[in-house]
């Protein structure tokens, strides 16, 4: 497999402008001749569908929710980064670019990251024009706050519900195009296969989740914006329905899957409370602007937090990383929390928690100011834990959150399958080995509003390949494959529910491929996952039928993909014999416990190529060439 990044030549600051000036165009009248299938209508998908339809393309959009407003993008509460420099504190496009490259531990493509920083300033203007109610300063300028991995305030926010407000903006633009007839919307519809004709992505196979009807859809290009795969760990901050199915089935049709081992553990989550849980809850990183993280200095100190004197508290992030303190990047903060809990200094049930304390800021600014900034987050914490975070510190612990890996894409956001474009968290492109907080919303909207409208037109202009018939052999075969898998699942009639196997997989993934990984633990995972998968195909019991509303069947298909994908993730982690960002191999660390990269051997993207169910996938490499920044040991001290 040849991985061509297609990054334009020239100075870094001019690459995107140069590329836009040189790409081929489609004239407005001809855009109406093209049909684009957009799968997923979160921030990346909704913004892409709305923008492409606004340009004149015919768009068909799909989501498995009852409305695009239910997309998991609403869970990104804290804010969105942009290099506006409203604070006049030294920010710039270059600084946002460098912070993102450094935050990802120098494992992202320079040109993609610089473009992301460049278009970030346009995103804010776009969203303000749509009516997104960003917080404002007294004088009327948009307000900013700080997030991890940065020493400037560049994060725009709408209280503690930024993702929800941004999604409503994108949804309003999408709804306008639906009303005009430029977008045909298929809610409660799940993509189950990709159709590839003559080497190009030309369609998808879907299942109507209400009626169970299997449908074929063909177009001139396919855009996947289906989010990440964090639920391979079973418990994560992702919505329960979030899954890997669309991207994994594209991988099985030939799309390269890049860096699947890059999974982010978020340090600010409500700790696990018991076996009954199906997901975990994120407390926004924005809380670390004003909350201070600490644990008792003594092991086994079970006193209530207000009875532990100041000199007996260890503000460990401020101690270890004085330059960034409580806003150290997520991977570093997560490992630091795990370390103090492993030492026996954790708080709460089982000692798996640290305090996030707001007492100081409440004394300094007053409870009303804190309530104005974070009120809905505090209310959510109180509802879940029955503890009042205005009176007692929150208890938090790391949990699986975001996935930096995804389908491999070039500078145009096109996968190695021509005509298959991948946006947002579903691709691998912009965050390297660790995503900085408030950058997910930035990437999703950058891809949808400002990148794909240019690059998909260039693909159409250069590839005059006819749209296949709905009855083309490749389309029929993809549908037959989908029906066969559904029939196989329904025929097993075993004795265990789907969740039994998903929970088993999650335990293996978290214990052996979680915050810390070793050669031995990964080999253990790679031995156990095939056993769980084999039992799934013999012992699972999927109730109901295929041609009806069937939540058990939906989950079975998604867990079947997780049971294959989990093995790929662990294999990628085993082959990457270094520590970088969220991928922490315990054998590769510095004397003070920080990640130790191996730039000579692993300064590259690992893109996996499917070889069939019985053969090991092929690991392809795209070298990362740093021409404009120097590779350096990441330090936040």
XYZ file of C-alpha atoms in Angstrom, residues 30-628:
599
model
C -22.187 20.907 -12.523
C -22.169 20.491 -8.736
C -25.840 19.601 -8.956
C -24.852 16.478 -10.916
C -22.955 14.956 -7.978
C -24.432 12.947 -5.098
C -22.481 12.787 -1.844
C -23.258 10.332 0.971
C -22.444 11.754 4.422
C -22.464 9.199 7.244
C -22.712 10.733 10.702
C -24.216 14.105 11.558
C -22.286 15.258 14.588
C -20.232 18.428 14.293
C -18.029 17.190 11.443
C -20.822 15.469 9.509
C -23.521 18.113 9.990
C -21.172 20.973 9.069
C -19.935 19.048 6.018
C -23.431 18.120 4.826
C -24.694 21.682 5.255
C -21.658 23.238 3.545
C -21.660 20.815 0.606
C -25.383 21.292 0.054
C -24.962 25.069 0.254
C -22.447 24.773 -2.590
C -24.992 22.964 -4.732
C -24.145 19.276 -4.304
C -26.907 16.761 -3.687
C -26.306 15.349 -0.235
C -27.752 12.284 1.455
C -27.035 12.224 5.183
C -27.369 9.349 7.636
C -27.379 9.089 11.428
C -28.411 6.296 13.762
C -30.045 8.755 16.167
C -33.605 10.015 15.859
C -32.123 13.476 15.226
C -28.655 14.888 14.466
C -29.036 16.860 17.689
C -28.393 13.642 19.605
C -24.856 13.265 18.252
C -22.127 12.727 20.828
C -20.552 16.089 19.903
C -22.794 17.625 22.566
C -20.648 15.940 25.216
C -17.653 18.190 24.407
C -18.636 20.672 27.069
C -15.616 22.781 27.823
C -14.843 24.835 24.733
C -13.282 25.211 21.305
C -9.779 26.470 20.593
C -9.003 29.289 18.174
C -5.998 31.571 17.725
C -7.919 34.869 17.895
C -5.641 36.331 20.600
C -8.507 38.365 22.086
C -6.703 38.209 25.442
C -3.618 39.857 23.941
C -1.579 37.285 25.860
C 0.802 36.221 23.105
C -1.288 33.731 21.156
C -0.934 33.264 17.410
C -1.640 30.723 14.690
C 1.931 29.520 15.033
C 1.631 29.079 18.806
C -1.608 27.091 18.473
C 0.073 24.978 15.796
C 3.125 24.337 17.966
C 1.098 23.588 21.107
C -0.930 21.040 19.119
C 2.146 19.373 17.615
C 3.863 19.285 21.006
C 0.698 18.154 22.798
C 0.474 15.226 20.360
C 4.078 14.321 21.231
C 5.322 15.063 17.704
C 3.331 12.279 16.095
C 1.095 14.322 13.753
C 1.608 15.643 10.228
C 2.870 19.234 10.341
C 0.858 20.561 7.388
C -2.490 19.244 8.611
C -1.974 20.693 12.082
C -0.933 24.105 10.780
C -4.022 24.246 8.557
C -6.161 23.392 11.579
C -4.682 26.314 13.529
C -5.034 28.579 10.495
C -8.745 27.987 9.914
C -9.571 28.032 13.644
C -10.052 31.798 13.498
C -12.718 31.403 10.784
C -14.625 28.803 12.779
C -15.456 31.257 15.551
C -16.767 33.842 13.071
C -18.879 31.162 11.377
C -20.394 30.022 14.655
C -21.071 33.549 15.933
C -22.886 34.262 12.659
C -25.028 31.173 13.305
C -25.995 32.519 16.708
C -23.873 30.318 18.961
C -24.089 32.055 22.383
C -20.417 32.201 23.312
C -19.605 33.747 26.664
C -18.589 37.395 26.458
C -16.518 39.772 28.514
C -18.077 42.869 30.081
C -17.001 44.990 27.103
C -18.652 42.682 24.573
C -15.672 40.735 23.246
C -15.915 36.964 23.257
C -14.476 35.500 26.434
C -11.690 32.923 26.607
C -10.458 30.483 29.201
C -7.462 28.185 29.485
C -7.195 24.501 28.693
C -4.487 21.906 29.179
C -1.205 22.109 27.312
C -1.324 25.852 26.676
C -0.037 28.904 28.504
C -2.499 31.270 26.809
C -6.283 31.621 27.006
C -7.618 30.601 23.601
C -10.644 28.473 24.428
C -14.020 29.949 23.473
C -16.944 28.548 25.420
C -20.667 28.651 26.036
C -20.806 28.005 29.772
C -20.366 24.231 30.182
C -22.292 23.217 27.074
C -20.147 24.396 24.176
C -20.488 21.236 22.093
C -24.257 21.325 22.377
C -24.458 24.952 21.265
C -22.052 24.416 18.357
C -24.023 21.365 17.252
C -27.245 23.387 17.314
C -25.538 25.906 15.022
C -24.461 23.200 12.584
C -27.863 21.513 12.878
C -29.637 24.755 11.992
C -27.510 25.054 8.850
C -28.210 21.413 8.021
C -31.952 21.832 8.651
C -32.031 24.772 6.268
C -30.608 22.597 3.514
C -33.018 19.771 4.349
C -35.865 22.247 4.022
C -34.589 23.423 0.663
C -34.430 19.842 -0.579
C -30.645 19.824 -0.999
C -30.098 17.265 1.773
C -32.077 14.066 2.129
C -31.876 12.987 5.745
C -32.051 9.357 6.928
C -32.317 9.268 10.753
C -32.371 5.996 12.701
C -30.246 4.466 9.935
C -26.923 2.685 10.482
C -24.195 2.123 7.906
C -23.197 -1.550 7.822
C -20.889 -1.734 4.801
C -18.978 0.322 2.263
C -19.429 -0.261 -1.460
C -16.229 -0.041 -3.519
C -16.529 -0.088 -7.324
C -13.430 -0.069 -9.546
C -11.343 0.916 -6.532
C -13.477 3.971 -5.634
C -15.948 4.398 -2.768
C -19.340 4.661 -4.421
C -21.960 3.661 -1.884
C -22.997 2.200 1.428
C -25.326 -0.475 2.770
C -27.576 0.589 5.639
C -30.132 -0.873 8.010
C -33.230 1.072 9.027
C -33.133 0.699 12.800
C -36.918 0.994 13.145
C -38.104 -1.359 10.392
C -34.971 -3.475 9.970
C -34.978 -2.844 6.210
C -31.603 -3.284 4.488
C -31.061 -0.549 1.890
C -28.508 0.195 -0.831
C -27.313 3.748 -1.463
C -24.964 4.825 -4.244
C -23.260 8.153 -4.852
C -20.200 9.803 -6.288
C -18.311 9.950 -2.979
C -18.709 8.853 0.630
C -17.898 11.023 3.644
C -17.487 9.232 6.989
C -17.867 11.367 10.104
C -18.814 8.674 12.580
C -16.694 9.514 15.614
C -14.273 7.419 17.624
C -13.940 3.934 19.027
C -13.489 4.516 22.769
C -16.267 2.070 23.615
C -13.965 -0.810 22.717
C -13.066 -0.429 26.421
C -16.770 -0.898 27.343
C -16.672 1.833 29.989
C -15.794 5.219 28.547
C -17.121 8.762 28.510
C -18.628 8.079 25.077
C -22.357 7.654 24.547
C -23.328 3.978 24.761
C -24.177 3.923 21.050
C -20.785 5.246 19.908
C -19.021 2.518 17.934
C -16.339 1.600 15.396
C -18.594 -0.163 12.873
C -18.564 2.317 9.995
C -14.803 2.878 10.012
C -13.942 -0.743 10.770
C -16.072 -2.075 7.926
C -14.464 0.489 5.627
C -11.119 -0.896 6.851
C -12.249 -4.398 5.875
C -13.016 -3.037 2.388
C -9.472 -1.719 2.025
C -9.205 1.574 3.926
C -6.047 1.798 6.039
C -6.569 2.174 9.803
C -3.926 4.441 11.303
C -2.527 4.497 14.837
C -5.399 2.664 16.581
C -3.338 2.412 19.780
C -3.541 6.193 20.306
C -6.396 6.329 22.815
C -6.857 9.195 25.217
C -7.506 8.769 28.920
C -9.235 11.878 30.301
C -8.167 12.784 33.857
C -11.380 14.528 34.879
C -14.132 11.886 35.043
C -16.465 10.704 37.778
C -14.964 7.459 39.170
C -16.474 4.049 38.500
C -19.156 3.241 41.075
C -20.007 -0.393 40.299
C -20.671 -3.214 37.857
C -24.070 -1.770 36.968
C -22.568 1.078 34.932
C -22.702 1.132 31.147
C -20.754 4.374 30.725
C -18.721 6.950 32.618
C -19.328 10.675 32.932
C -16.876 13.365 31.910
C -16.341 16.431 34.042
C -15.082 19.022 31.571
C -11.405 19.907 31.517
C -12.538 23.520 31.828
C -13.047 22.810 35.537
C -9.278 22.576 35.935
C -9.082 26.318 35.223
C -10.304 27.030 38.746
C -10.293 23.660 40.507
C -7.113 22.452 42.203
C -6.219 18.753 42.070
C -4.861 17.137 45.232
C -4.622 14.008 47.383
C -3.523 13.507 51.003
C 0.224 13.261 51.529
C -0.192 10.214 53.770
C -1.236 6.804 52.522
C -4.635 5.595 53.642
C -5.742 8.998 54.948
C -9.525 8.583 54.993
C -10.431 11.817 56.774
C -13.026 14.066 55.118
C -11.246 16.609 52.879
C -12.134 19.607 55.067
C -10.339 17.918 57.989
C -7.051 17.534 56.100
C -4.877 20.619 56.757
C -3.297 22.458 53.862
C 0.217 21.296 54.755
C -0.944 17.658 54.596
C -2.240 17.966 51.027
C -0.249 17.130 47.920
C -1.175 19.356 44.975
C 0.780 16.944 42.840
C 0.217 18.514 39.406
C 1.330 21.913 40.671
C 4.315 20.238 42.350
C 5.415 18.162 39.335
C 4.542 20.599 36.533
C 4.862 24.127 37.961
C 4.672 25.843 34.544
C 1.288 24.290 33.677
C 0.042 23.027 37.038
C -3.526 21.746 36.973
C -3.660 22.387 33.219
C -0.980 19.859 32.311
C -2.036 17.837 29.220
C -4.511 15.001 29.648
C -2.175 12.061 29.215
C 0.311 13.440 31.738
C -2.400 14.387 34.249
C -4.033 10.953 33.936
C -0.823 9.052 34.597
C -0.047 11.329 37.540
C -3.465 10.535 39.057
C -2.921 6.814 38.547
C 0.493 7.058 40.182
C -0.748 8.688 43.409
C -3.636 6.204 43.612
C -1.240 3.298 43.061
C 0.793 4.683 45.976
C -2.260 4.286 48.225
C -3.106 7.991 48.427
C -6.298 7.895 46.370
C -9.612 9.000 47.864
C -13.132 7.636 47.824
C -14.316 4.005 47.476
C -11.430 1.714 46.593
C -8.978 4.612 46.634
C -9.575 5.251 42.929
C -10.084 8.985 42.980
C -8.410 12.356 43.509
C -9.932 15.625 44.649
C -10.816 18.516 42.358
C -11.277 21.332 44.846
C -13.025 24.664 44.206
C -12.915 26.051 47.738
C -10.163 28.538 46.956
C -11.832 30.092 43.908
C -15.174 30.237 45.742
C -13.500 32.170 48.574
C -11.741 34.472 46.086
C -14.528 35.170 43.583
C -17.695 33.964 45.256
C -20.000 31.047 44.585
C -22.081 33.046 42.091
C -19.114 33.491 39.727
C -18.301 29.780 39.849
C -21.978 28.962 39.316
C -22.071 31.247 36.276
C -19.006 29.580 34.744
C -19.715 25.932 35.489
C -23.218 25.695 36.942
C -24.575 22.934 34.699
C -21.458 20.794 35.266
C -21.793 21.154 39.033
C -25.488 20.270 38.788
C -24.638 17.163 36.765
C -22.036 16.075 39.320
C -24.557 16.547 42.142
C -27.207 14.519 40.313
C -24.828 11.587 39.775
C -22.998 11.511 43.112
C -25.434 13.233 45.505
C -22.516 15.375 46.677
C -22.502 19.186 46.567
C -19.284 20.281 44.796
C -19.722 23.844 46.062
C -19.303 22.492 49.601
C -16.992 19.473 49.139
C -14.353 18.751 46.476
C -15.328 16.699 43.447
C -13.816 13.228 43.218
C -12.395 12.439 39.788
C -10.379 9.662 38.142
C -9.105 9.015 34.585
C -11.311 7.254 32.038
C -11.213 6.456 28.331
C -12.389 9.485 26.393
C -11.163 10.295 22.874
C -9.382 8.303 20.195
C -6.648 9.919 18.145
C -6.330 6.953 15.782
C -8.717 6.495 12.879
C -8.828 5.841 9.175
C -5.736 7.123 7.403
C -6.321 10.244 5.279
C -4.133 12.457 3.154
C -3.969 16.257 3.224
C -7.301 16.331 1.370
C -8.929 14.176 4.085
C -9.296 11.346 1.575
C -8.465 7.796 2.604
C -6.348 5.481 0.486
C -9.644 4.429 -1.146
C -10.343 7.208 -3.671
C -13.674 8.875 -3.026
C -13.788 7.909 0.659
C -13.304 11.009 2.807
C -13.053 10.813 6.592
C -13.644 13.746 8.956
C -13.358 14.564 12.645
C -12.573 11.893 15.224
C -13.090 9.174 12.617
C -9.755 10.062 10.963
C -6.263 10.075 12.453
C -4.923 13.307 11.086
C -4.505 16.195 13.489
C -3.844 15.169 17.089
C -0.882 12.807 16.988
C -0.566 10.665 20.104
C -2.574 12.963 22.402
C -5.330 15.515 21.798
C -5.233 18.800 23.663
C -8.471 19.794 25.341
C -10.915 21.885 23.269
C -9.350 20.735 19.998
C -11.958 18.099 19.083
C -14.637 20.675 18.295
C -12.045 22.719 16.426
C -11.055 19.802 14.188
C -14.605 18.621 13.515
C -15.753 22.038 12.353
C -12.537 22.787 10.471
C -12.935 19.567 8.472
C -16.631 20.099 7.778
C -16.886 23.826 7.157
C -13.512 24.720 5.674
C -11.616 21.715 4.277
C -13.944 19.172 2.668
C -15.841 21.755 0.551
C -12.568 22.434 -1.305
C -11.009 19.009 -1.462
C -14.019 16.921 -2.515
C -14.495 19.148 -5.553
C -10.906 18.512 -6.556
C -11.582 14.761 -6.417
C -14.640 15.089 -8.647
C -12.790 17.249 -11.159
C -9.911 14.778 -11.452
C -11.926 11.535 -11.426
C -14.643 11.260 -14.046
C -15.945 7.913 -12.839
C -19.634 7.253 -13.373
C -21.879 6.592 -10.422
C -22.757 2.870 -10.387
C -26.246 1.519 -10.759
C -28.090 0.560 -7.611
C -28.072 -2.969 -9.051
C -24.337 -3.100 -9.791
C -22.748 -6.464 -8.790
C -20.559 -4.841 -6.130
C -23.599 -3.185 -4.542
C -25.565 -6.423 -4.522
C -22.624 -8.333 -3.059
C -22.172 -5.835 -0.221
C -25.853 -6.141 0.601
C -25.645 -9.945 0.544
C -22.639 -9.871 2.895
C -24.576 -7.664 5.312
C -27.622 -9.923 5.265
C -25.463 -12.994 5.815
C -23.823 -11.555 8.912
C -27.182 -10.557 10.394
C -28.600 -14.022 9.683
C -25.553 -15.635 11.280
C -25.957 -13.601 14.479
C -29.642 -14.398 14.773
C -29.033 -18.120 14.220
C -26.610 -18.731 17.100
C -29.171 -18.912 19.915
C -26.558 -19.136 22.658
C -27.034 -18.440 26.358
C -25.289 -15.097 26.935
C -26.302 -11.539 26.115
C -24.145 -9.299 23.945
C -23.168 -7.172 26.962
C -21.463 -10.150 28.633
C -18.898 -10.283 25.845
C -18.527 -6.527 25.553
C -17.848 -6.262 29.281
C -15.257 -9.053 29.063
C -13.530 -7.334 26.171
C -13.554 -4.041 28.042
C -11.920 -5.618 31.088
C -9.118 -7.065 28.950
C -8.602 -3.783 27.085
C -8.501 -1.647 30.242
C -6.293 -3.973 32.275
C -3.800 -4.871 29.554
C -3.983 -1.945 27.113
C -5.181 0.955 29.261
C -3.190 3.756 30.873
C -0.029 1.630 30.959
C 0.916 -1.138 28.544
C 3.741 -3.640 28.516
C 4.990 -6.265 26.123
C 3.636 -8.976 28.426
C 0.232 -7.359 29.009
C -0.349 -6.761 25.303
C 0.553 -10.344 24.444
C -1.866 -11.477 27.137
C -4.613 -9.334 25.590
C -3.838 -10.697 22.133
C -4.211 -14.219 23.515
C -7.494 -13.550 25.336
C -9.395 -11.469 22.764
C -9.622 -14.251 20.130
C -10.974 -16.570 22.819
C -13.705 -14.078 23.750
C -14.510 -13.587 20.066
C -14.757 -17.340 19.447
C -17.152 -17.731 22.382
C -19.213 -14.782 21.124
C -19.875 -16.543 17.803
C -20.866 -19.737 19.631
C -22.638 -18.515 22.770
C -24.239 -15.120 22.095
C -28.013 -14.907 22.129
C -29.556 -12.140 20.023
C -33.262 -11.915 20.716
C -35.851 -10.813 18.162
C -35.609 -10.770 14.391
C -33.819 -8.843 11.692
C -36.784 -7.069 10.101
C -37.922 -5.111 13.132
C -36.723 -2.712 15.788
C -34.032 -4.762 17.534
C -31.598 -3.103 19.920
C -29.944 -6.443 20.709
C -29.093 -6.928 17.032
C -27.694 -3.392 16.770
C -25.414 -4.005 19.748
C -24.389 -7.442 18.508
C -23.096 -6.024 15.224
C -21.158 -3.301 16.982
C -19.649 -5.621 19.590
C -18.675 -8.122 16.867
C -16.648 -5.319 15.270
C -15.130 -4.295 18.620
C -14.033 -7.899 19.173
C -12.012 -7.760 15.959
C -10.902 -4.143 16.282
C -9.663 -4.602 19.866
C -7.134 -7.089 18.568
C -5.930 -4.592 15.954
C -5.571 -1.912 18.647
C -3.483 -4.177 20.874
C -1.367 -5.313 17.926
C -0.620 -1.685 17.052
C 0.299 -0.976 20.679
C 2.607 -4.007 20.747
C 4.416 -3.019 17.558
C 4.947 0.596 18.685
C 7.858 0.024 21.039
C 8.037 3.516 22.485
C 5.961 5.735 24.737
C 4.328 8.809 23.261
C 1.304 10.789 24.376
C -1.593 8.526 25.313
C 0.365 5.411 24.310
C 2.437 4.624 27.396
C 4.590 1.499 27.246
C 5.936 1.022 30.768
C 9.244 -0.307 29.408
C 9.898 3.047 27.720
C 9.898 5.845 30.258
C 12.341 8.359 31.684
C 13.730 8.188 35.202
C 10.940 10.481 36.451
C 8.211 8.429 34.788
C 7.559 10.479 31.639
C 6.982 9.069 28.150
C 10.154 8.199 26.252
C 9.850 8.401 22.469
C 12.025 6.632 19.932
C 12.187 9.087 17.062
C 14.705 7.049 15.097
C 12.447 4.007 14.865
C 8.882 5.313 15.289
C 8.582 8.847 13.967
C 5.884 7.677 11.583
C 2.220 6.905 11.148
C 1.382 3.190 11.327
C -1.427 2.401 8.865
C -2.819 -1.131 8.980
C -4.035 -2.963 5.887
C -6.661 -5.697 6.243
C -5.659 -9.115 4.865
C -8.716 -11.203 5.679
C -10.098 -12.861 8.824
C -7.358 -15.457 9.241
C -4.269 -13.429 8.331
C -2.334 -10.800 10.255
C -2.863 -7.292 8.846
C 0.052 -5.554 7.153
C 1.630 -2.578 8.936
C 2.370 0.225 6.473
C 4.312 3.342 7.387
C 4.037 7.020 6.489
C 7.191 8.812 7.726
C 6.607 12.073 9.584
C 8.953 14.735 8.255
C 9.401 17.690 10.605
C 10.747 20.562 8.529
C 9.404 23.524 10.480
